[in-house]
XYZ file of C-alpha atoms in Angstrom:
562
model
C 13.782 -37.081 -2.926
C 16.997 -35.127 -2.345
C 18.566 -34.665 1.080
C 18.044 -30.903 0.992
C 14.316 -31.378 0.437
C 14.053 -33.775 3.374
C 16.167 -31.442 5.494
C 13.969 -28.426 4.690
C 10.784 -30.340 5.559
C 12.224 -31.437 8.900
C 13.425 -27.921 9.617
C 9.961 -26.532 8.910
C 8.497 -29.179 11.199
C 10.854 -28.184 14.022
C 10.020 -24.491 13.527
C 6.286 -25.133 13.610
C 6.705 -27.287 16.701
C 8.549 -24.430 18.394
C 5.876 -21.989 17.266
C 3.185 -24.188 18.822
C 5.317 -24.841 21.936
C 5.746 -28.593 21.538
C 8.180 -30.503 23.805
C 11.590 -28.726 23.518
C 13.506 -32.037 23.493
C 11.472 -33.241 20.514
C 12.063 -29.942 18.693
C 15.802 -30.231 19.247
C 15.965 -33.796 17.943
C 14.051 -32.873 14.734
C 16.246 -29.807 14.134
C 19.395 -31.861 14.725
C 18.224 -34.546 12.289
C 17.513 -31.875 9.680
C 21.112 -30.678 9.902
C 22.479 -34.248 9.839
C 20.548 -35.292 6.724
C 21.550 -32.137 4.864
C 25.235 -33.079 5.336
C 25.006 -36.812 4.490
C 27.329 -37.891 1.647
C 24.627 -40.216 0.281
C 20.867 -40.073 -0.383
C 18.807 -40.679 2.741
C 15.832 -41.561 0.540
C 17.673 -44.691 -0.668
C 18.075 -46.067 2.876
C 15.755 -48.401 4.721
C 14.189 -47.637 8.090
C 16.749 -49.847 9.801
C 19.650 -48.062 8.115
C 18.285 -44.616 8.889
C 17.677 -45.193 12.587
C 21.303 -46.231 13.070
C 22.637 -42.931 11.685
C 23.905 -40.762 14.523
C 21.566 -37.813 15.054
C 18.510 -39.441 13.473
C 17.118 -42.295 15.571
C 13.961 -44.343 15.367
C 11.357 -41.543 15.611
C 12.878 -39.324 12.916
C 13.650 -42.314 10.693
C 9.919 -43.107 10.647
C 9.154 -39.546 9.619
C 11.721 -39.660 6.818
C 10.281 -42.919 5.452
C 6.770 -41.412 5.590
C 8.012 -38.291 3.808
C 9.776 -40.231 1.049
C 6.802 -42.515 0.487
C 3.962 -39.948 0.702
C 5.631 -36.589 0.050
C 4.671 -35.250 3.456
C 4.398 -36.064 7.174
C 1.180 -36.343 9.161
C 2.536 -34.266 12.020
C 3.699 -31.552 9.645
C 0.289 -31.390 7.963
C -1.463 -31.137 11.330
C 0.723 -28.217 12.387
C 0.322 -26.504 9.016
C -3.454 -26.833 9.345
C -3.258 -25.145 12.746
C -1.167 -22.247 11.402
C -2.405 -19.441 9.122
C -0.758 -19.672 5.705
C 0.591 -16.145 6.037
C 2.268 -16.975 9.347
C 4.073 -19.876 7.687
C 5.237 -17.440 5.007
C 6.518 -15.056 7.690
C 8.659 -17.892 9.048
C 10.523 -17.891 5.752
C 11.763 -14.331 6.222
C 15.423 -14.122 7.106
C 16.082 -13.009 10.654
C 12.749 -14.063 12.171
C 12.865 -17.216 14.292
C 9.853 -19.113 15.666
C 9.886 -17.177 18.960
C 9.635 -13.837 17.160
C 6.988 -15.249 14.809
C 4.985 -16.349 17.850
C 5.126 -12.793 19.219
C 4.122 -11.333 15.852
C 1.221 -13.728 15.480
C -0.128 -14.305 18.974
C 0.583 -10.969 20.637
C 0.346 -8.542 17.729
C -2.374 -10.288 15.725
C -0.362 -10.214 12.484
C -1.130 -13.093 10.131
C 0.647 -12.336 6.848
C 3.671 -10.589 5.370
C 1.658 -7.584 4.190
C 0.390 -6.891 7.696
C 3.920 -7.324 9.040
C 5.325 -4.863 6.502
C 2.601 -2.384 7.410
C 3.429 -2.839 11.111
C 7.077 -2.051 10.319
C 5.919 1.042 8.481
C 3.984 2.065 11.605
C 6.998 1.363 13.870
C 4.931 -1.126 15.866
C 7.612 -3.807 16.034
C 10.015 -1.720 18.097
C 7.529 -1.892 20.983
C 7.295 -5.689 20.941
C 9.326 -7.957 23.197
C 12.518 -9.229 21.566
C 12.475 -6.613 18.810
C 14.075 -3.221 18.321
C 14.653 -0.597 15.658
C 17.489 -2.521 14.003
C 15.495 -5.763 13.867
C 12.498 -3.901 12.472
C 14.637 -2.322 9.736
C 16.152 -5.695 8.809
C 12.712 -7.297 8.602
C 11.413 -4.428 6.456
C 14.338 -4.767 4.028
C 13.863 -8.542 3.845
C 10.181 -8.116 3.008
C 10.960 -5.512 0.339
C 13.466 -7.916 -1.202
C 10.857 -10.677 -1.163
C 8.297 -8.399 -2.835
C 10.805 -7.442 -5.512
C 11.528 -11.097 -6.261
C 7.998 -11.394 -7.646
C 8.698 -8.658 -10.202
C 6.032 -6.305 -8.873
C 6.745 -3.052 -7.063
C 4.782 -0.377 -5.268
C 4.923 2.956 -7.087
C 6.591 4.432 -4.012
C 9.275 1.741 -4.079
C 10.458 2.623 -7.574
C 9.974 6.405 -7.496
C 13.524 7.387 -6.524
C 15.124 4.704 -8.673
C 13.014 5.699 -11.687
C 13.811 9.397 -11.353
C 17.497 8.606 -10.922
C 17.468 6.495 -14.080
C 15.652 9.176 -16.078
C 18.129 11.840 -14.956
C 21.012 9.559 -15.891
C 19.620 9.137 -19.410
C 19.132 12.910 -19.682
C 22.760 13.466 -18.687
C 23.993 10.949 -21.260
C 21.947 12.256 -24.195
C 21.922 15.977 -23.481
C 19.361 17.640 -25.729
C 17.371 14.482 -26.416
C 13.666 14.319 -25.572
C 12.984 11.820 -22.790
C 10.129 10.994 -20.429
C 8.402 8.132 -18.664
C 5.580 6.219 -20.329
C 3.419 3.244 -19.360
C 2.343 2.374 -15.824
C 4.748 4.747 -14.130
C 3.622 7.795 -16.094
C 0.015 6.819 -15.403
C 0.994 6.669 -11.684
C -0.351 3.136 -11.279
C -0.173 1.873 -7.715
C 1.650 -1.306 -8.837
C 4.535 -1.158 -11.318
C 5.433 -4.266 -13.323
C 7.914 -2.518 -15.593
C 9.349 0.930 -16.121
C 8.926 2.355 -19.621
C 10.883 5.314 -20.985
C 10.684 6.984 -24.386
C 13.836 8.604 -25.784
C 13.706 10.857 -28.839
C 17.088 11.486 -30.446
C 18.572 12.793 -33.673
C 20.675 9.684 -34.240
C 18.721 6.569 -33.315
C 21.512 4.093 -34.159
C 24.137 5.799 -31.997
C 21.630 6.113 -29.133
C 20.755 2.415 -29.310
C 24.415 1.434 -29.332
C 25.108 3.707 -26.347
C 22.255 2.115 -24.400
C 23.474 -1.375 -25.271
C 26.790 -0.515 -23.642
C 25.290 1.115 -20.549
C 26.155 -0.159 -17.067
C 22.961 0.856 -15.274
C 20.998 -2.113 -16.656
C 21.660 -5.847 -16.499
C 20.604 -8.587 -18.932
C 20.321 -6.056 -21.768
C 18.470 -7.005 -24.952
C 17.635 -5.126 -28.155
C 14.445 -5.763 -30.102
C 13.518 -3.343 -32.882
C 13.790 0.104 -31.263
C 13.506 -1.100 -27.654
C 16.327 -1.696 -25.189
C 15.212 -3.874 -22.283
C 16.995 -4.897 -19.097
C 16.716 -4.949 -15.322
C 18.077 -2.775 -12.548
C 19.977 -4.118 -9.539
C 16.697 -4.262 -7.617
C 15.072 -6.483 -10.249
C 12.913 -3.793 -11.845
C 12.321 -4.479 -15.534
C 13.058 -1.460 -17.769
C 12.087 -0.849 -21.407
C 13.633 2.148 -23.204
C 12.041 2.981 -26.552
C 14.574 4.858 -28.664
C 13.080 6.715 -31.648
C 13.907 9.628 -33.911
C 12.898 12.993 -32.418
C 10.194 13.574 -35.002
C 8.347 10.448 -33.779
C 8.865 11.150 -30.075
C 5.414 12.542 -29.178
C 3.585 9.921 -31.232
C 5.530 7.158 -29.464
C 5.069 8.745 -26.041
C 1.306 8.846 -26.629
C 1.227 5.237 -27.855
C 3.342 3.906 -24.976
C 1.576 5.823 -22.175
C -2.104 4.915 -22.421
C -3.600 1.445 -22.182
C -4.670 -0.283 -25.387
C -8.300 0.537 -24.577
C -7.541 4.228 -24.162
C -5.408 4.468 -27.302
C -8.141 2.782 -29.354
C -10.819 5.093 -27.964
C -8.769 8.129 -29.016
C -7.691 6.778 -32.402
C -11.270 5.820 -33.311
C -12.024 9.555 -33.286
C -8.989 10.644 -35.302
C -9.762 11.318 -38.965
C -6.207 12.213 -39.928
C -3.376 11.113 -37.642
C -0.364 13.441 -37.828
C 2.730 11.417 -38.749
C 5.083 13.625 -36.785
C 3.014 15.470 -34.140
C 4.780 18.254 -32.268
C 2.987 17.348 -29.039
C 0.621 14.767 -27.541
C -1.978 17.521 -27.273
C -2.104 17.756 -31.084
C -3.141 14.087 -31.278
C -6.053 14.712 -28.890
C -7.021 17.852 -30.832
C -7.158 15.783 -34.035
C -9.517 13.452 -32.157
C -11.701 16.386 -31.128
C -10.707 16.016 -27.479
C -9.163 17.968 -24.671
C -5.688 16.640 -23.917
C -6.208 13.985 -21.251
C -3.695 13.865 -18.401
C -1.519 10.701 -18.323
C -3.076 9.603 -14.997
C -6.494 9.309 -16.665
C -5.400 7.278 -19.689
C -6.482 3.890 -18.330
C -9.584 3.368 -20.449
C -12.330 5.370 -22.143
C -13.852 6.745 -18.910
C -12.940 10.373 -19.591
C -13.293 10.364 -23.386
C -16.831 11.803 -23.523
C -15.986 14.463 -20.959
C -12.892 15.387 -22.972
C -15.084 15.692 -26.069
C -17.316 18.175 -24.214
C -14.357 20.108 -22.781
C -15.441 19.045 -19.291
C -12.400 17.259 -17.877
C -11.867 17.798 -14.140
C -9.093 20.086 -12.955
C -7.153 17.471 -11.023
C -6.217 18.111 -7.421
C -2.563 18.817 -6.651
C -0.504 18.195 -3.532
C -0.326 21.949 -2.888
C -4.129 22.134 -2.709
C -4.103 20.264 0.611
C -4.620 22.477 3.656
C -4.492 19.910 6.441
C -3.706 16.334 7.420
C -6.464 14.181 8.909
C -6.176 10.665 10.403
C -2.835 10.568 12.213
C -1.456 8.673 15.206
C 0.613 10.054 18.068
C 2.471 8.564 21.018
C -0.889 8.222 22.741
C -1.401 5.031 20.728
C 1.128 3.558 18.287
C 2.706 6.718 16.872
C 6.298 7.893 17.309
C 5.828 11.649 17.721
C 3.896 13.642 20.313
C 0.874 15.717 19.328
C 2.872 18.910 19.780
C 5.715 17.603 17.599
C 3.253 16.630 14.871
C 1.479 19.981 15.007
C 4.772 21.877 14.789
C 5.903 19.766 11.841
C 2.639 20.291 9.950
C 2.618 24.035 10.587
C 6.308 24.872 10.199
C 7.537 22.328 7.654
C 4.441 21.518 5.596
C 2.743 24.942 5.926
C -0.600 23.321 6.687
C -3.469 24.885 8.629
C -4.662 21.974 10.746
C -3.927 18.486 12.047
C -6.574 15.841 12.634
C -5.502 13.472 15.375
C -6.971 9.970 15.151
C -5.280 7.619 17.560
C -6.563 4.063 17.780
C -9.676 3.330 19.798
C -9.961 0.994 22.760
C -10.585 -2.216 20.746
C -7.191 -1.869 19.050
C -5.288 -3.345 21.988
C -2.399 -4.282 19.683
C -1.871 -0.574 18.959
C -2.329 0.729 22.511
C -5.872 1.874 21.766
C -7.242 4.620 24.004
C -9.496 3.812 26.936
C -12.238 6.326 27.747
C -10.043 7.781 30.488
C -7.178 8.207 28.010
C -9.497 9.908 25.506
C -10.496 12.506 28.080
C -6.867 13.063 29.088
C -5.842 13.486 25.459
C -8.592 16.022 24.876
C -7.270 18.089 27.776
C -3.806 18.058 26.188
C -5.219 19.115 22.809
C -7.227 21.956 24.391
C -4.100 23.200 26.133
C -2.062 22.947 22.909
C -4.676 24.777 20.830
C -4.510 27.726 23.238
C -0.769 27.987 22.513
C -0.949 27.560 18.738
C -1.287 30.594 16.469
C -2.799 30.165 13.012
C -3.042 26.397 13.402
C -5.540 24.005 14.979
C -5.512 20.399 16.189
C -8.843 18.618 15.754
C -9.886 15.934 18.231
C -10.461 12.790 16.241
C -10.309 9.055 16.769
C -9.933 6.052 14.490
C -12.817 4.114 15.940
C -12.863 0.397 15.240
C -15.929 -0.912 13.430
C -16.908 -3.948 15.486
C -18.293 -7.167 14.003
C -21.880 -5.943 14.231
C -21.048 -2.567 12.675
C -21.143 -0.557 15.885
C -18.335 1.781 16.942
C -16.394 0.938 20.073
C -17.267 3.885 22.314
C -20.648 4.886 23.793
C -22.456 7.880 22.275
C -21.545 10.178 25.169
C -17.856 9.713 24.284
C -18.273 9.708 20.493
C -19.974 13.099 20.570
C -16.923 14.632 22.297
C -14.776 14.248 19.163
C -14.619 16.846 16.405
C -14.662 14.090 13.821
C -14.486 10.304 13.683
C -12.772 8.000 11.210
C -14.505 4.619 11.342
C -12.323 1.705 10.194
C -12.327 -2.090 10.132
C -9.241 -3.685 11.685
C -10.459 -7.133 12.752
C -12.313 -10.125 11.323
C -11.330 -9.384 7.743
C -12.687 -12.665 6.366
C -16.417 -11.943 6.400
C -18.327 -12.752 3.238
C -19.325 -9.853 1.000
C -22.880 -9.547 2.331
C -21.867 -9.448 6.011
C -18.868 -7.189 5.401
C -21.060 -4.766 3.453
C -23.784 -4.741 6.122
C -21.157 -4.206 8.818
C -19.698 -1.141 7.093
C -23.065 0.320 6.139
C -24.186 0.167 9.778
C -21.042 2.075 10.788
C -21.655 4.620 8.022
C -25.210 5.105 9.289
C -23.915 5.944 12.764
C -24.541 9.723 13.063
C -21.098 10.184 14.663
C -19.163 8.740 11.696
C -17.480 11.485 9.667
C -15.060 9.521 7.474
C -14.986 5.882 6.383
C -11.346 4.828 6.795
C -9.473 2.565 4.312
C -12.747 0.986 3.097
C -11.398 -2.436 2.054
C -8.433 -2.887 4.398
C -6.264 -3.916 1.466
C -2.467 -4.046 1.610
C -1.057 -3.882 -1.907
C 0.993 -6.881 -3.096
C 0.065 -8.873 -0.015
C -3.576 -8.637 1.079
C -6.541 -8.036 -1.212
C -8.729 -6.809 1.621
C -12.290 -7.748 2.455
C -14.835 -7.960 -0.331
C -17.631 -5.405 -0.199
C -20.413 -4.191 -2.459
C -18.793 -0.873 -3.338
C -21.948 0.677 -4.778
C -24.030 -0.082 -1.691
C -21.327 1.255 0.642
C -20.801 4.422 -1.415
C -24.565 4.934 -1.712
C -24.807 4.682 2.081
C -22.034 7.282 2.427
C -23.969 9.576 0.084
C -27.176 9.134 2.080
C -25.425 9.844 5.392
C -22.974 12.545 4.270
C -19.968 10.422 5.173
C -16.670 11.229 3.500
C -14.637 8.317 2.096
C -10.950 8.168 2.866
C -8.239 7.810 0.283
C -5.693 6.324 2.655
C -2.438 7.757 1.358
C -0.131 5.105 2.745
C 1.403 3.668 -0.463
C 0.656 0.170 0.836
C -3.043 0.963 0.967
C -4.212 3.742 -1.423
C -7.685 2.745 -0.327
C -10.376 3.727 -1.556
C -9.143 2.305 -4.870
C -9.030 5.010 -7.574
C -11.310 2.870 -9.773
C -14.242 3.783 -7.503
C -13.554 7.499 -7.163
C -15.730 8.486 -10.105
C -18.705 6.514 -8.808
C -18.333 8.171 -5.401
C -18.059 11.635 -6.935
C -21.077 10.988 -9.167
C -23.100 10.302 -6.013
C -21.923 13.507 -4.369
C -19.573 11.733 -1.954
C -16.495 13.706 -0.954
C -13.055 12.146 -0.518
C -10.312 12.915 1.976
C -6.614 12.270 1.292
C -5.434 11.044 4.686
C -1.804 10.127 5.459
C -2.552 7.728 8.341
C 0.802 8.985 9.626
C 2.404 7.236 12.596
C 5.437 9.562 12.612
C 6.247 12.927 11.089
C 7.832 11.395 7.996
C 4.500 9.687 7.299
C 2.865 12.983 6.349
C 4.833 12.737 3.109
C 2.516 9.911 2.065
C -0.090 12.526 1.164
C 1.923 12.880 -2.044
C 1.045 9.285 -3.019
C -2.542 9.774 -1.909
C -2.787 12.821 -4.159
C -1.487 10.793 -7.120
C -4.147 8.137 -6.459
C -6.847 10.810 -6.147
C -5.754 12.447 -9.407
C -5.904 9.044 -11.065
C -9.488 8.767 -9.864
C -10.302 12.187 -11.327
C -10.645 14.101 -8.043
C -10.651 17.905 -8.066
C -9.990 19.995 -4.959
C -13.639 21.077 -4.724
C -14.597 17.591 -3.514
C -11.640 16.917 -1.210
C -12.274 17.450 2.510
C -8.726 18.345 3.492
C -8.375 20.805 0.635
C -10.714 23.047 2.647
C -9.342 25.936 4.680
C -9.445 25.817 8.478
C -12.657 27.900 8.755
C -14.342 25.822 6.028
C -13.569 22.429 7.519
C -14.450 23.671 11.022
C -17.880 24.607 9.715
C -18.366 21.183 8.118
C -17.382 19.344 11.298
C -19.802 21.477 13.321
C -22.700 20.945 10.898
C -22.023 17.199 10.812
C -22.114 17.024 14.615
C -25.421 18.897 14.571
C -26.829 16.441 12.041
C -27.274 19.183 9.436
C -26.584 19.068 5.714
C -23.272 20.621 4.714
C -23.159 20.028 0.964
């Protein structure tokens, strides 16, 4: 065993001891020994107990631990502390710039137990409120987490959007009149991007390939057949398929859809055009409507395309309001008035749905009953001032372990609408988690089921539920299902949108904004909704102000609205 390995194990032990508030003197001696062993000019593993204990900065106690480590590969005390610490918390300790004291605050005071939750907290600006943190520290932690995510070769769509567009524009500038567009996962607007694929159609394939081989915007460049591959400075893998212009549309089609989708289309083609002038022509030859890139995951929309019944996909400009947002009353950054002004003046929306955290969310300054009533007074006063815009009184009510919401009925009925969400005890088995959510859905006050699985992409899979049972319950109780637009969530997963729509369940593209900039996440939510095949007719916040006001009123009266 090398000295660095021993040193790292001792350092981890000292950090865990500090996290669990062990004797400070003991922590200091372990940390000191870690540093000493790392700098030894010889292998500590080759020394006997007697030799180790005589080394200055080690001593008898640490020498015993080193011998145990060398002989068994671990230390009993280390294993005991690891067993008492959530795995995700240990991972957080490995992030640059976060010492044990800060980790203790993150874990014990904020209830954060993994890197995904920490990244989400940064996104919500929750760290700046915690003791020992600030805006600069929060930004550094966020960057460190993004770097760590990138090291695994997987990226959120939102993380690569600007870089991808910049790269595409660069290629367009270099090749002038060439045909060029994205393909693969990015063109299909997948929530996770493993690699960026681009198709380039040019008149001189050889010159184009040589130009790309000499480019400076990619590292580790390789050429295989007609594909140039490399990586960007951020670690994003890029494949550029360079073909003659006449084969451009055929290649773009072949490189955009999944294998399953391409096969489903090609099985219907009787005569494949060798040099199609558009992708649409390929679908026409298959007897199909041209299927949008977002929907080319499998054969789900093939039969509908054959019957000329594809949905008209929702667009960002179809959205009339923003529901599920947090203000300074809980863990948001902007006041209600600032958020309303931003939505009306900058985004040209018609309404804002405020949904600060409820009283159980102590970590996010959840609203007591007294605070709820005070907030409602502020909203009433603001609505009297606003012209052509309305703020709805909502709440993100925690779904408790037994499925109940965390306010009494006399308070719940005071809200215009309620988003019911799970934020705690995420490790229930599927049966209990499903029963918990269904009970919340059956509550007559529940309007929207918020982020149904609690997932955080690339870091937390979320709780397991029986999607069909939950969606069926939403259908039976006229509860809308949220498409949480935060690019870390995008929950409800697009793979379940068609099932929900087939049951008559509406969706709502909610930003879950904690500051004005967060409203921009509705763009990513719209992409996810399009991928699920949503049209504006079944999207709650695509309704006008009078239309959604009517629905909220009917829901409160227990009447059918669809």
